[in-house]
Amino acid sequence: MPTTVTSDGRPTATALRQQEREVLSAVGCGLGDEEIAAALAVPEDTVAEHLARILAKLGLRDRAAAIVHAFDCGLVAPGQGPRPARPASRTVAVPVAGATPALRVSLLGPLRAWRDGRVLDLGHQRQQTVLAVLALGLGRPLTRRELLDDVWGLEQPAANVVPVYVYRLRKALGDGSGPAPVIEHGPRGYRLAPGAVDVDVARVEELVAGIGEAERADDPAEAVRLCSRVLELFRGEPLAGLPGPLAELERLRLTERRIAVVRRKARWQLRLGRDAEAIAELFALSAEHPLNEPSAAMLMRALQRDGRQAEALAVFERARRSLSDDLGVAPSGVLRRAHQMILRGDEAGPELGPA
């Protein structure tokens, strides 16, 4: 077989035998030796021998270099997995308008994905973070550079791993018959296929828009109901444990979103005269976030309104100590004003401040 070389003088995949090309293609897709052996119906030792010959023939340093070479020489199509030797017909399921996607992804807690109720194995944390970033994009295409910056930040990988992770995620998100066409790749980058995935963050945004409509219509009962639906979607700290700059920023943003919804719900509960429910939720919120002064101030005013002045002053004292011990700062104006209101005996209105 004739051997050609790349622009840097390195032999291309045409220097390899057929099974060696198949092994290189599988390595380029990020498969391990055990997976390759199963796919090619050969012993795992044979895969290791093939890989050693591939590295020697192509002058490659290690497996990571082989992955990059598989893409460079066209054995693996970026974002699309291995290139077939011959065109193969394939039926792709098209989501039906209005139908509930079979695939669900939850970011409001540790990352989880389900297909038809079955929990999926999403691989290691960096790979999970790639899926999280795509899900947070809510259908917006993301370039390879954007994914690298969002997932790795300044600690960029040496190899072009984004297509590898995308291929693995397609396999993980599939129904067992092959990689699922859930992640699209086009001229502007990667994105989750519209209508193919139900992402809980997108549902939160839809529900928050509904809360705004209920408030404008002066429908407190509907506003409380929708707030409850939002809060039910949270299963813990958003994106818990996932690395990367975007995950860290979104963790903070989504936590603040939840805090705002709890306070919004409590405001409307008080408007409806459901003081005990509002106070219980505000107590829980203040325990979770002892340094959040607006939440503590709202709890203080709700307790004052309920005739529980001593408890309201105790909340102020706990917040003051937490701010001093943890941050070395004094209470801000919002907390001091609530404190002074209680000391004067002023009555709090039903909404306890602006929405």
PDB file of N, CA, C and O in Angstrom, residues 54 64 164 185 192 239 267 276 305:
ATOM      1  N   ILE A  54       0.378   1.252  15.245  1.00  0.00           N
ATOM      2  CA  ILE A  54      -0.109   2.518  14.678  1.00  0.00           C
ATOM      3  C   ILE A  54       0.778   3.677  15.113  1.00  0.00           C
ATOM      4  O   ILE A  54       1.194   4.519  14.297  1.00  0.00           O
ATOM      5  N   ALA A  64      -3.256  10.215  22.950  1.00  0.00           N
ATOM      6  CA  ALA A  64      -3.847  11.535  22.707  1.00  0.00           C
ATOM      7  C   ALA A  64      -3.470  12.054  21.316  1.00  0.00           C
ATOM      8  O   ALA A  64      -4.296  12.626  20.596  1.00  0.00           O
ATOM      9  N   VAL A 164     -14.462  14.364  20.534  1.00  0.00           N
ATOM     10  CA  VAL A 164     -14.456  13.056  21.204  1.00  0.00           C
ATOM     11  C   VAL A 164     -15.535  13.022  22.275  1.00  0.00           C
ATOM     12  O   VAL A 164     -16.324  12.070  22.364  1.00  0.00           O
ATOM     13  N   HIS A 185     -24.195  19.474  14.978  1.00  0.00           N
ATOM     14  CA  HIS A 185     -22.971  20.198  14.656  1.00  0.00           C
ATOM     15  C   HIS A 185     -23.149  20.857  13.302  1.00  0.00           C
ATOM     16  O   HIS A 185     -23.462  20.203  12.322  1.00  0.00           O
ATOM     17  N   LEU A 192     -27.690  21.516  21.349  1.00  0.00           N
ATOM     18  CA  LEU A 192     -28.689  20.477  21.533  1.00  0.00           C
ATOM     19  C   LEU A 192     -29.781  20.664  20.490  1.00  0.00           C
ATOM     20  O   LEU A 192     -30.250  21.783  20.276  1.00  0.00           O
ATOM     21  N   LEU A 239     -25.676  22.269  39.330  1.00  0.00           N
ATOM     22  CA  LEU A 239     -24.408  21.849  38.705  1.00  0.00           C
ATOM     23  C   LEU A 239     -23.396  21.393  39.751  1.00  0.00           C
ATOM     24  O   LEU A 239     -22.189  21.614  39.602  1.00  0.00           O
ATOM     25  N   ARG A 267     -43.722  36.574  49.520  1.00  0.00           N
ATOM     26  CA  ARG A 267     -44.414  37.867  49.438  1.00  0.00           C
ATOM     27  C   ARG A 267     -45.885  37.674  49.082  1.00  0.00           C
ATOM     28  O   ARG A 267     -46.775  38.284  49.670  1.00  0.00           O
ATOM     29  N   ALA A 276     -47.936  31.773  58.147  1.00  0.00           N
ATOM     30  CA  ALA A 276     -47.164  30.664  58.709  1.00  0.00           C
ATOM     31  C   ALA A 276     -46.343  29.967  57.625  1.00  0.00           C
ATOM     32  O   ALA A 276     -45.177  29.615  57.837  1.00  0.00           O
ATOM     33  N   ARG A 305     -44.691  41.356  61.616  1.00  0.00           N
ATOM     34  CA  ARG A 305     -46.097  41.427  61.180  1.00  0.00           C
ATOM     35  C   ARG A 305     -46.939  40.369  61.905  1.00  0.00           C
ATOM     36  O   ARG A 305     -48.122  40.589  62.175  1.00  0.00           O
TER      37      ARG A 305
END
